[in-house]
Structure formats: structure tokens, C-alpha cells
Tab-separated table of C-alpha atoms and ligand atoms in Angstrom:
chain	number	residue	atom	x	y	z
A	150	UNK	CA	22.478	-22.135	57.197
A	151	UNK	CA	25.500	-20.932	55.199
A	152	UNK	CA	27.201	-18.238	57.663
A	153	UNK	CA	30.317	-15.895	57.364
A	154	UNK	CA	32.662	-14.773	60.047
A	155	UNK	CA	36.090	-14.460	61.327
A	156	UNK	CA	38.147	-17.303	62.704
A	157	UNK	CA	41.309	-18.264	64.444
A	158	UNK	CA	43.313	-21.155	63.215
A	159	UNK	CA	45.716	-21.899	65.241
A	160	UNK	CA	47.238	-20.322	68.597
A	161	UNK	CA	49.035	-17.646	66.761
A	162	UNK	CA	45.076	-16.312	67.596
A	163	UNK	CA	45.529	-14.393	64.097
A	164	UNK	CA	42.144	-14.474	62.902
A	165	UNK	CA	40.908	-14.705	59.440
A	166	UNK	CA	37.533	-14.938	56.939
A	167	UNK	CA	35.459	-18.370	57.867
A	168	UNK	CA	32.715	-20.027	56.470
A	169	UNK	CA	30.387	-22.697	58.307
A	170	UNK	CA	27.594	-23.918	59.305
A	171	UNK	CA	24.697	-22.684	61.533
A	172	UNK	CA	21.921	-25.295	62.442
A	173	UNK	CA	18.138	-24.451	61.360
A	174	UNK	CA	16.235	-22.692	63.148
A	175	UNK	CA	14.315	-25.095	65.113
A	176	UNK	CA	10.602	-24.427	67.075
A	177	UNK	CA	12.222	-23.264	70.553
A	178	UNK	CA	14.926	-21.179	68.666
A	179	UNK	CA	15.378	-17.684	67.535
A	180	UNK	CA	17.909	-16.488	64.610
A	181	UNK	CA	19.651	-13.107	65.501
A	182	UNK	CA	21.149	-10.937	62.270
A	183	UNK	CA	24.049	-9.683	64.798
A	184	UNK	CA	24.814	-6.386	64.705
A	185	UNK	CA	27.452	-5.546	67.271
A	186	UNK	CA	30.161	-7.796	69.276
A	187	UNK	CA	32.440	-6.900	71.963
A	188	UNK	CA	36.274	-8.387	72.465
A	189	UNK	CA	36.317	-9.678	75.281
A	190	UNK	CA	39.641	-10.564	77.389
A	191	UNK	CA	38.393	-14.244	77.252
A	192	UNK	CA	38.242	-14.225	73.567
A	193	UNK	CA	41.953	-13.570	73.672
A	194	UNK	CA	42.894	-16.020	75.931
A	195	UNK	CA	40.905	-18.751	73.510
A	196	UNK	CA	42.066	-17.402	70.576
A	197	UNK	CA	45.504	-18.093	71.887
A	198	UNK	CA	44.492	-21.346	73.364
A	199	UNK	CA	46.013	-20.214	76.612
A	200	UNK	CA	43.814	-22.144	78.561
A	201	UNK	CA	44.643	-25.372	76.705
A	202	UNK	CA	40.567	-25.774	75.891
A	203	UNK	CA	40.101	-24.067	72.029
A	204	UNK	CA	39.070	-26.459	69.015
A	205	UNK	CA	39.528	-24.569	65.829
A	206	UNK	CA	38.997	-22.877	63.471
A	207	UNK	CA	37.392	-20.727	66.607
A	208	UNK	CA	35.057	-18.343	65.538
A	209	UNK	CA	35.450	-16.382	69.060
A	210	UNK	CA	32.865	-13.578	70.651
A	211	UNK	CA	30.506	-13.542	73.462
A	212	UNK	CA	28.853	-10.281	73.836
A	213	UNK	CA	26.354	-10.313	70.934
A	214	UNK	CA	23.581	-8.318	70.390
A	215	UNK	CA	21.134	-7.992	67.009
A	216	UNK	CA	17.519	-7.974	65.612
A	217	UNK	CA	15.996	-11.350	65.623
A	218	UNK	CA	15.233	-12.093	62.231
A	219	UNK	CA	13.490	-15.562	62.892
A	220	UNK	CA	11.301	-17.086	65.655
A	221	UNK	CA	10.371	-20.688	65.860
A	222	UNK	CA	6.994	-21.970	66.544
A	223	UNK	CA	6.962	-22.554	70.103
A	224	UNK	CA	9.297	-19.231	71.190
A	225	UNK	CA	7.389	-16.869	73.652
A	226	UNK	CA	9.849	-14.018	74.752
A	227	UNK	CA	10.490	-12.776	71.363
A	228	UNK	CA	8.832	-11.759	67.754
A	229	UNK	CA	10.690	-10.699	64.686
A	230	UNK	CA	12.222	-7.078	65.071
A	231	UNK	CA	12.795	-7.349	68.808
A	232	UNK	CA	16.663	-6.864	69.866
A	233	UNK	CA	18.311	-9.712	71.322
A	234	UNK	CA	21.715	-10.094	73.698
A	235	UNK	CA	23.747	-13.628	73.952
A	236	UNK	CA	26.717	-13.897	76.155
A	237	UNK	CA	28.419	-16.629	77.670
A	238	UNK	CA	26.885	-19.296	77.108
A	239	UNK	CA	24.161	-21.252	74.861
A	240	UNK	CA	23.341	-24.374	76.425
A	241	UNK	CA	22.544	-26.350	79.388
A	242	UNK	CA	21.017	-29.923	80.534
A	243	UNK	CA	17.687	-27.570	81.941
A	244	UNK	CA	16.747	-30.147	84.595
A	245	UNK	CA	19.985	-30.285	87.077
A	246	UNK	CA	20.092	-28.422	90.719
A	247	UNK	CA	21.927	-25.501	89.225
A	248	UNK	CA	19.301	-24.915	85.889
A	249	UNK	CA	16.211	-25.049	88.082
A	250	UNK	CA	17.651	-22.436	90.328
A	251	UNK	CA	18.598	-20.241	87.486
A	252	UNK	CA	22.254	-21.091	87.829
A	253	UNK	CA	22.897	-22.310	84.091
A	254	UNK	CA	26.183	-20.811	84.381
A	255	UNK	CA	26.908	-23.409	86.853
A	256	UNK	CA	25.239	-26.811	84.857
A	257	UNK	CA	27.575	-29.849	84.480
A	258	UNK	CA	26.336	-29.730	80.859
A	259	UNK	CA	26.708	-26.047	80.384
A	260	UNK	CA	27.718	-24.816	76.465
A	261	UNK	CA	29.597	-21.963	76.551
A	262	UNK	CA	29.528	-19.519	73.820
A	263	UNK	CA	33.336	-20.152	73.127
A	264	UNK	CA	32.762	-23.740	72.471
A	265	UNK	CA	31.143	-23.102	69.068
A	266	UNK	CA	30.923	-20.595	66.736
A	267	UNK	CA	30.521	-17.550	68.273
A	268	UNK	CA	28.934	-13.770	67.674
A	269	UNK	CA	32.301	-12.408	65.283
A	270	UNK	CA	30.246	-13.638	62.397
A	271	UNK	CA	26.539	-12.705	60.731
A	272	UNK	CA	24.396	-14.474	62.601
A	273	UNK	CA	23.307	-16.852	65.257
A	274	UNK	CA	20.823	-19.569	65.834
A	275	UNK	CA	19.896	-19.945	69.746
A	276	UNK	CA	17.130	-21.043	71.975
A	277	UNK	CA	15.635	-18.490	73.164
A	278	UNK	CA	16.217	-19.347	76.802
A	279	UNK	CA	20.032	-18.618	76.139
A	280	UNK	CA	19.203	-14.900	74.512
A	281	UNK	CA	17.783	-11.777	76.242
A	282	UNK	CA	15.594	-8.750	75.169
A	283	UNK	CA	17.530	-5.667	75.105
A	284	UNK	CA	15.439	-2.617	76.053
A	285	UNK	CA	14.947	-0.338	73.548
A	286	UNK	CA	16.839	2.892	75.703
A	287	UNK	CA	20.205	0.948	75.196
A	288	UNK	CA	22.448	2.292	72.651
A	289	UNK	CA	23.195	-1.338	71.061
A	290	UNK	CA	27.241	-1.031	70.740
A	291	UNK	CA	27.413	0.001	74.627
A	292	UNK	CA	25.328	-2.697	75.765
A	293	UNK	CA	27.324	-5.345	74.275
A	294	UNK	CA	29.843	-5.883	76.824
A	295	UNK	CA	27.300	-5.930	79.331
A	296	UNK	CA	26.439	-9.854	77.603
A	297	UNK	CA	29.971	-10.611	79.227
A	298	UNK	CA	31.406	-7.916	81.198
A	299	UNK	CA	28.197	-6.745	82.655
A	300	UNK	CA	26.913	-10.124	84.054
A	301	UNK	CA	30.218	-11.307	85.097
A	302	UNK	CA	30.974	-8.389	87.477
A	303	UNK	CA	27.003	-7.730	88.909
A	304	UNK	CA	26.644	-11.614	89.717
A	305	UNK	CA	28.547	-11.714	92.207
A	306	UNK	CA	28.295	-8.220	93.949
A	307	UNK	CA	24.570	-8.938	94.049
A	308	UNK	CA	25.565	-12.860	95.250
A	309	UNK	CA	28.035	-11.738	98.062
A	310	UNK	CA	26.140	-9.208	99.275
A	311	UNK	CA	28.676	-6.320	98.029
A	312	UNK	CA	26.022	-3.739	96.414
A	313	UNK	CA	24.893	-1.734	99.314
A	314	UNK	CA	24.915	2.118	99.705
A	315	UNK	CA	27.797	2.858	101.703
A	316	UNK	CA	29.791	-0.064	101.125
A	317	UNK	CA	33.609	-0.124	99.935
A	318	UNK	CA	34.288	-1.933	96.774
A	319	UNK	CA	37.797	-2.182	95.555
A	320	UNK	CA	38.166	-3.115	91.707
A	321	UNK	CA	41.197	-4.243	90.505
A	322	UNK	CA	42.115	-4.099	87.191
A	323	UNK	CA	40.388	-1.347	85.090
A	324	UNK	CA	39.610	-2.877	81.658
A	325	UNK	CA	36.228	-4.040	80.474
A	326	UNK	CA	34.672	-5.950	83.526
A	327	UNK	CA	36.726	-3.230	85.618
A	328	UNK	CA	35.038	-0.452	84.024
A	329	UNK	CA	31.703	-1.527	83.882
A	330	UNK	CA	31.947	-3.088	88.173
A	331	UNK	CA	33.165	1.017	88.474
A	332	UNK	CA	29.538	1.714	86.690
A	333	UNK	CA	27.359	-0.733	88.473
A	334	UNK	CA	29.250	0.137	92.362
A	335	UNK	CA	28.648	4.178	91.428
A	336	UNK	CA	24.632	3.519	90.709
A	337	UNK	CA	24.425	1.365	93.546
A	338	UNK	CA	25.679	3.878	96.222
A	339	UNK	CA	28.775	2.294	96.664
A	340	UNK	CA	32.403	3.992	97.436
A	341	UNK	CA	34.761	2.761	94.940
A	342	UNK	CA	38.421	2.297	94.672
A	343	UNK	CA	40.224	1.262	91.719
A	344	UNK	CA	43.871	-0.479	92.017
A	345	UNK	CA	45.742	-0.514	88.660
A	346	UNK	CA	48.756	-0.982	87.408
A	347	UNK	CA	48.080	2.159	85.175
A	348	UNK	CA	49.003	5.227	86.947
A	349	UNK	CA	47.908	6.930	83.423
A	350	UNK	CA	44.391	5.819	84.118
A	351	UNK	CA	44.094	7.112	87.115
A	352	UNK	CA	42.649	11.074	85.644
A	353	UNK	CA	40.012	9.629	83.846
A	354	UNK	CA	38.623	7.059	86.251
A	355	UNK	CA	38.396	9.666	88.824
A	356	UNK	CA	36.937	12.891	86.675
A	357	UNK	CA	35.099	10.362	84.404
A	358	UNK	CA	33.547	7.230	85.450
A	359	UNK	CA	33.839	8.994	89.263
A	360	UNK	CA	35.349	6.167	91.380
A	361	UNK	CA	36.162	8.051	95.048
A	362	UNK	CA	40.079	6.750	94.910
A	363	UNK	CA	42.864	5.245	92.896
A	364	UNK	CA	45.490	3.106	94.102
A	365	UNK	CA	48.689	1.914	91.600
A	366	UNK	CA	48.959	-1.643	92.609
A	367	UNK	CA	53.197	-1.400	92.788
A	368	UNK	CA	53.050	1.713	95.033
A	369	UNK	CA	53.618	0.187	98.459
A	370	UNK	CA	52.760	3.609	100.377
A	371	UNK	CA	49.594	4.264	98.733
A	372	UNK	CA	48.505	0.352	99.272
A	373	UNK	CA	49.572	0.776	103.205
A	374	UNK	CA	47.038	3.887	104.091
A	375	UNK	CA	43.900	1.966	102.263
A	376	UNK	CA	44.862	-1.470	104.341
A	377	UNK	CA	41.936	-2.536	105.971
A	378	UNK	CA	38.934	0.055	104.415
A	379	UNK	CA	37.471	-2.269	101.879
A	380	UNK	CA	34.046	-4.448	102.338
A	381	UNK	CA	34.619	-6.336	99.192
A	382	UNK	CA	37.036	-6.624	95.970
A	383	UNK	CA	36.522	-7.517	92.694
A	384	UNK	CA	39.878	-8.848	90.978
A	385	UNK	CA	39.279	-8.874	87.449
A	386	UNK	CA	42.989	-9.273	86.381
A	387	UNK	CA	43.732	-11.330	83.634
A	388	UNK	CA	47.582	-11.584	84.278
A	389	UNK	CA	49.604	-12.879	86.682
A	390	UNK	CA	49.803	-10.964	90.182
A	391	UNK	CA	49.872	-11.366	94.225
A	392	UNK	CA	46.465	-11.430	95.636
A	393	UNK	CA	47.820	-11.234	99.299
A	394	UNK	CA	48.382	-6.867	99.032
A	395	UNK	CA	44.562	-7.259	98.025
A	396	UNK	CA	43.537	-9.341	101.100
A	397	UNK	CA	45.172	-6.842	103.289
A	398	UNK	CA	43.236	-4.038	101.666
A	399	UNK	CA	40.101	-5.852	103.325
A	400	UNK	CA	38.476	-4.761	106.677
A	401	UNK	CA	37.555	-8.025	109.249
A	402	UNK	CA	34.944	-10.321	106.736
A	403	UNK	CA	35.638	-9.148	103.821
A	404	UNK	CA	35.315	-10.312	100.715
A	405	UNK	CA	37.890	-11.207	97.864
A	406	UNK	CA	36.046	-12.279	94.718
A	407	UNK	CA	37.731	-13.589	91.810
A	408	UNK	CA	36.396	-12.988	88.282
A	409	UNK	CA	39.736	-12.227	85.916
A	410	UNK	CA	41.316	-15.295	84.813
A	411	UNK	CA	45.235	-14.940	85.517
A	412	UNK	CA	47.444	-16.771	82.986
A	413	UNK	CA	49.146	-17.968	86.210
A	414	UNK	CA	46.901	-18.904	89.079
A	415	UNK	CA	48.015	-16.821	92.341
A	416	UNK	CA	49.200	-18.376	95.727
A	417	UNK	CA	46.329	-18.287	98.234
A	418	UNK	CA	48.197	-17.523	101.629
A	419	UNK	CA	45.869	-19.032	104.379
A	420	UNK	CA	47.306	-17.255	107.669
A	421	UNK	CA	45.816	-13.484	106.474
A	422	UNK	CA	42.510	-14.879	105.810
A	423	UNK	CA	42.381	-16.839	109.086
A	424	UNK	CA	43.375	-13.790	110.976
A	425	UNK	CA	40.613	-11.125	109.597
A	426	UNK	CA	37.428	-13.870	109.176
A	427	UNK	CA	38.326	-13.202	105.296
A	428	UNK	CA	36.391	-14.725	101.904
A	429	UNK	CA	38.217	-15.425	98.870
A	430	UNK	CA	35.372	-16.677	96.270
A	431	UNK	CA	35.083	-16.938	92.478
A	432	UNK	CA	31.996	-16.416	90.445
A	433	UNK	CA	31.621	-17.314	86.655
A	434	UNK	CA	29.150	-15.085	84.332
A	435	UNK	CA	25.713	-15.334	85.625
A	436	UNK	CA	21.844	-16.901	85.206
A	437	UNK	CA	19.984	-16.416	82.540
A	438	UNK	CA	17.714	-14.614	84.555
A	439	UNK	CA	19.809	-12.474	86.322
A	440	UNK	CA	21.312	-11.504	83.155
A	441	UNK	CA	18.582	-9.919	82.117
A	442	UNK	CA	17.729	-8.343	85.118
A	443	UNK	CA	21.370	-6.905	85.023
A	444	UNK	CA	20.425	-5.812	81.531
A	445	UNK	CA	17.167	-4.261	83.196
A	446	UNK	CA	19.010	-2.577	85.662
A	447	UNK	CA	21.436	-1.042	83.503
A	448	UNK	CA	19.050	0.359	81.069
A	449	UNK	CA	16.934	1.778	84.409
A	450	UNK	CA	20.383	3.768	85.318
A	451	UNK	CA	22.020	5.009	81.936
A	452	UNK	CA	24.912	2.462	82.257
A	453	UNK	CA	26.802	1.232	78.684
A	454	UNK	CA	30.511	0.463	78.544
A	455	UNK	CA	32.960	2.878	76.968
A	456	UNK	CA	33.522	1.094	73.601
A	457	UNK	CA	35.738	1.974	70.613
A	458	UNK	CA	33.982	0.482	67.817
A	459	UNK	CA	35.930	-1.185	65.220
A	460	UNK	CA	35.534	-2.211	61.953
A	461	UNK	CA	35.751	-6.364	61.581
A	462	UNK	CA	38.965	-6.240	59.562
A	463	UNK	CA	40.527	-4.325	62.157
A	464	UNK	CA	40.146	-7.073	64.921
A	465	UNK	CA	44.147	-8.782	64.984
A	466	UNK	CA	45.248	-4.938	65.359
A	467	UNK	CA	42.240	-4.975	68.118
A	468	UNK	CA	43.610	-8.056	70.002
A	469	UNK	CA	47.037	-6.895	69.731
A	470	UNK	CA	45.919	-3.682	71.880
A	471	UNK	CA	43.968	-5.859	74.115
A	472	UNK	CA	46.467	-7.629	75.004
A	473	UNK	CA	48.608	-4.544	76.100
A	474	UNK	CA	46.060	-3.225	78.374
A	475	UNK	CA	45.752	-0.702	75.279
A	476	UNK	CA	41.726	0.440	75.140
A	477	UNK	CA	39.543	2.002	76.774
A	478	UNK	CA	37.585	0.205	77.897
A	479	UNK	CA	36.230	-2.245	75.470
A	480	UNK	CA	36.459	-2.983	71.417
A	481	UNK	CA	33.095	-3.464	69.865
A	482	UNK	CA	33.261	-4.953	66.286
A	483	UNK	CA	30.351	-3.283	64.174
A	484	UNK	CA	29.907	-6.411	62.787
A	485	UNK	CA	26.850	-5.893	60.285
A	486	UNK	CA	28.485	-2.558	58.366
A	487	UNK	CA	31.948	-3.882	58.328
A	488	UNK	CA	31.833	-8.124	58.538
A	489	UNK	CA	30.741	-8.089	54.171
A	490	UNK	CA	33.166	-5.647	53.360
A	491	UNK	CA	36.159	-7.462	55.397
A	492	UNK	CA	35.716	-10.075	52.224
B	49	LIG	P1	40.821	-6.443	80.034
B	49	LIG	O1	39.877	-5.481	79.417
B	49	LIG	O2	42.091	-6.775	79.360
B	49	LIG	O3	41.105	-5.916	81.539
B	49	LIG	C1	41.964	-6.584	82.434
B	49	LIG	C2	42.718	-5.533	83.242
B	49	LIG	O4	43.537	-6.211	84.186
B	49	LIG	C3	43.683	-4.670	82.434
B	49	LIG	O5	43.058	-3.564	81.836
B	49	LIG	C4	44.673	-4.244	83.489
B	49	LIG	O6	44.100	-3.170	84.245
B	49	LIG	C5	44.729	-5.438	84.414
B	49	LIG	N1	45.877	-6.308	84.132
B	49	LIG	C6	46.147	-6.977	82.990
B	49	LIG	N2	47.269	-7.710	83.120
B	49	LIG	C7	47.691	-7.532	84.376
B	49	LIG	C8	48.769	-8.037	85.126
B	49	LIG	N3	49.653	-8.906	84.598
B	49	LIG	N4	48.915	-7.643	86.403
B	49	LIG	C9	48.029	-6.787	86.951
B	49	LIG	N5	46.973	-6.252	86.262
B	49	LIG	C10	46.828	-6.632	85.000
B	49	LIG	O7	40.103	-7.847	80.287
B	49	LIG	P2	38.555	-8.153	80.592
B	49	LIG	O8	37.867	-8.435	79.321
B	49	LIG	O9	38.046	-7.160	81.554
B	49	LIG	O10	38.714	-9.579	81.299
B	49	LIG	C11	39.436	-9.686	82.518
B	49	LIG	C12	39.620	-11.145	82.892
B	49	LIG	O11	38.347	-11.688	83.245
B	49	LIG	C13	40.158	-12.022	81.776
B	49	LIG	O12	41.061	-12.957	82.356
B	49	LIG	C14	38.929	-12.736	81.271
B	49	LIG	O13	39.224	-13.985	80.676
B	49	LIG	C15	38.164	-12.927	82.567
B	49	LIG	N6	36.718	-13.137	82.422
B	49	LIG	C16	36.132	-13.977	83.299
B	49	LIG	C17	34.770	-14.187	83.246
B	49	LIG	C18	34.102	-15.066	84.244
B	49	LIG	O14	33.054	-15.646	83.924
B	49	LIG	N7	34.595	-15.154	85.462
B	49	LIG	C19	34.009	-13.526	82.274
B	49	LIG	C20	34.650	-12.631	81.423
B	49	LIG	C21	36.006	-12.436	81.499
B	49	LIG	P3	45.018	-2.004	84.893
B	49	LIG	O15	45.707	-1.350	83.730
B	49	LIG	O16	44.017	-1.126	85.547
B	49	LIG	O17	45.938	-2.678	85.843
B	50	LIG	ZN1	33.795	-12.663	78.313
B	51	LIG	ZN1	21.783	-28.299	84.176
């Protein structure tokens, strides 16, 4: 199938009009007409080739959502109409250890979404397995994100354990996962503290999205009272920085989990983890299955990232922001009013 989208060329990550090729729609696959995409940090980093890992042209985006416009023969969780979500990924072997426990994310075989072409374009042909329903209650351009963002930042609070009433979360960085771990902490009963290198964030996170405190990540003082309070962190930071002032900031078995991907990967200093039983993990997107429930759950408590929604021609000036930290919280491309007339 013919398709149209945007596409970087090169690591400039300037992107431009693209035309390619979508496979048929085969019997276990769905076509989406997408309607929405978010930008995620991740597309960035591709679109730059800043990982050393982008083929182009790279068509990036990973946070899809649109009306399935096709159904093969042998698809069961969706009919024509319905409104589907694809995030990180679109493939996996289905028969290792990690598929059969729901852990595609995790498959030696696994296709992520920025390997091909991905949702900055009209349309998308995907196996069903690799697509969720969206409920009907969710406003489509805030539940984008939650394809990416969402999953990436509820995985692993439910897998660690950190999603208890009561419990301290920490959340470090406040841009699109930040925002949205804020949302899912607050409905879960958490107490939530926010450390930024933004002091000019710090108004809107408290009156706003409600977290209970702010700390500015270079403000020494401020760091120095909260040592020791938190249960569990979330570091989505996609820039270089020190994890150790985060380590301290955790009370005896707490837990350090890394989701941002740092340009510059940090020093892990052994001696403060030894001394306070501490956890550094990691934790990459999530299941298929729990990425629907997440999707579940977030319809069942109101939560939608803060989006500016963008038209598709305004996407290099969109990256450009990104890339300064400059959005709150997430871009959404309206991709089917603004992706025909970007030609
Ligand atoms: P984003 O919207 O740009 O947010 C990242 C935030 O990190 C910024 O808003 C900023 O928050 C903070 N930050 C940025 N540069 C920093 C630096 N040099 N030092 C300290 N803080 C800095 O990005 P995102 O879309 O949320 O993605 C965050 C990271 O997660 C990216 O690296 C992305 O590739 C990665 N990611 C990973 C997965 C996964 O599967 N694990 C999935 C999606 C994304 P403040 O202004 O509050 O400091
Ligand atoms: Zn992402
Ligand atoms: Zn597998």
C-alpha cells in the first residue's frame, strides 16, 4: 500500500515529505487510518541517530492512535470503526520465555516501532497482537503518549512494587514520561516529588498536576533535607547527569529505576548502594498486555497527557523545542487534518 509521511534523512534529524511502502493487510493484521501521534524524546534521539542504531529515511513515531479501517480474516480483538493504540513496538518471535509471559518488550526478536516506518505518516498495517483498543472515554490526542510515555513509566512502578498508597515516589525529569509517572503516582495514592532542573516548572507541577514537593536538581540545600524520604525513583532524564544525589534521596531498599535514556550513560557508584540495601534497575516500555491494562487504568481515572497539538508541518520547529526541554508536556502531531496539507 502506497503511504505518505514525514521522514528524516540523515542525522541532521530535519525531517521531510516521504513516500513508501506499507505491506497488505494480511489475515492476523489490522490497518489503522492514524489520526494522532505524539513526539516522543526517543524519536529525537533516532532522528539524530544518537544512539548509532537509525536506518533512513526514518519515518519516526511511536505513540499512534486511529480508527481501524481494515481487519483481516482471522483478527478477534477488533472490527472496523474501533480505535486502536500502537507504541513501541510491532513484532516479536511469540514463542520465547519473555512472549509467553507477556514480556514482548523483552523478546530477542522484538521489532520496535522505530525500526520501520513509524506512526508520523497516514497509516499503519499491524498484527493485531501489537495494537490495543482505546476506550471510547479517552480524548484520542491525550491518550497518545500514553502508547509510549504511559507504558514506559507504569511498567515498572507496577513491576517494582512502587504504586502503593502512601509510598514516596521521586520523578526526575518532568517532560512527557515525567508528567504522565506524576499522573499515574497521584491516582495511585502515592506522595510525589518531582526533581528538575526547571525551577520555572516548579508552580505548575505543584498547583496543577498536584505533586506534594519540588526539588531543583542543582540546589544542594533543598536535595540535603529530602535525603533519605523516598521509596522509589523514576529517572526519566534523557541527558547527561549524576545519579548518585538521586541514590541518596532513597530511604534503606529503595529503589532507583531507570527509564530516560542519557546521551551519556552515568557512573554507578557501588559503596552508597551497598550501604542502604539500594536497587538501581531499568525497565524498557511494557507487555502487550499490560499496556492495555495501563490504557484501562487510565481511562478508569481521567488520566491523558498535557499535549500541544501540532500541525505535521510544524514538527522540525517541534523537535527543536523538544530538544530544549521547551513543551509542556508532550507534542501531538494531528496527523490526519494536517499530514495532506503538509504536501
Ligand atoms: P522529554 O519530554 O524531553 O523529558 C525529559 C526531561 O528530562 C526534560 O523535560 C527535563 O526535565 C529533563 N532533562 C533533559 N535533559 C536533562 C539533563 N541534561 N539533565 C537533567 N535533566 C534533563 O523526554 P521524554 O519523551 O519524557 O523521554 C525521556 C527519556 O526517556 C528519553 O531519553 C527517551 O529516549 C527515554 N525513553 C525510554 C523509554 C524506555 O522504554 N525505557 C521509552 C520512552 C522514552 P526537567 O526540566 O524537569 O529537568
Ligand atoms: Zn517513546
Ligand atoms: Zn519472543
Amino acid at each position: 500500500m502506497n503511504t505518505y509521511g514525514w521522514a528524516a534523512r540523515d542525522f541532521s534529524g530535519i525531517l521531510s515529505p516521504f513516500h513508501f511502502e506499507r505491506r497488505a493487510n494480511g489475515d492476523k493484521d489490522i490497518t489503522i487510518k492514524i489520526l494522532f501521534c505524539g513526539i516522543c524524546h526517543s524519536d529525537l534521539h533516532f532522528a539524530k541517530n544518537e544512539a548509532g542504531m537509525t536506518s533512513y529515511p526514518f519515518v519516526p513515531g511511536h505513540e499512534i492512535v486511529g480508527e481501524v479501517t481494515k481487519v483481516g480474516h482471522n483478527v478477534t480483538k477488533f472490527k472496523i470503526g474501533d480505535k486502536a493504540g500502537v507504541g513501541c513496538m510491532v513484532g516479536s518471535c511469540g514463542s520465547c520465555e519473555n512472549c509467553k509471559q507477556d514480556l514482548e518488550v523483552y523478546c530477542p526478536e522484538m521489532i520496535w516501532t522505530l525500526k520501520t516506518f513509524g506512526g508520523y505518516s497516514e497509516n499503519m498495517v499491524i498484527d493485531e497482537h501489537f495494537a490495543v483498543l482505546i476506550p471510547n472515554s479517552l480524548p484520542l490526542h491525550g491518550a497518545a503518549p500514553l502508547l509510549c510515555a504511559g507504558i514506559t513509566v507504569y511498567s515498572p512502578m507496577m513491576y517494582y512494587g512502587l504504586c502503593k498508597p502512601g509510598q514516596h515516589l521521586g520523578v526526575v525529569g518532568l517532560g512527557g514520561l515525567g508528567h504522565v509517572a506524576v499522573k499515574f503516582a497521584k491516582a495511585l495514592g502515592m506522595k510525589v516529588t518531582v526533581i528538575s532542573t526547571s525551577p520555572s516548572k516548579k508552580n505548575e507541577a505543584v498547583e496543577r498536576l498536584g505533586v506534594d514537593s519540588f526539588l531543583v536538581s542543582h540546589d544542594q540545600e533543598q536535595l540535603q533535607v529530602a535525603m533519605g524520604t523516598m521509596d522509589g525513583i523514576i529517572d526519566t532524564v534523557s541527558g547527561p547527569h549524576s545519579v548518585l544525589p538521586l541514590i541518596n534521596l532513597l530511604k534503606t531498599n529503595g529503589k532507583l529505576i531507570a527509564v530516560g535514556v542519557p546521551t551519556e550513560a552515568p557512573e554507578i557508584p557501588y559503596i552508597p548502594l551497598i550501604m542502604g540495601r539500594k536497587l538501581i534497575g531499568g525497565s524498557a516500555a511494557g507487555g502487550m498486555k499490560e499496556t492495555q491494562e495501563m490504557v484501562d487504568f487510565a481511562a478508569k481515572h481521567n488520566i491523558i497527557a498535557d499535549i500541544e497539538v501540532i500541525p505535521m508541518n510544524y514538527v522540525n520547529t517541534a523537535m527543536e523545542r523538544l530538544a530544549k526541554g521547551d513543551v509542556k508536556y508532550r507534542f501531538v502531531i494531528d496527523v490526519a487534518n494536517t499530514l495532506n496539507s503538509s504536501f
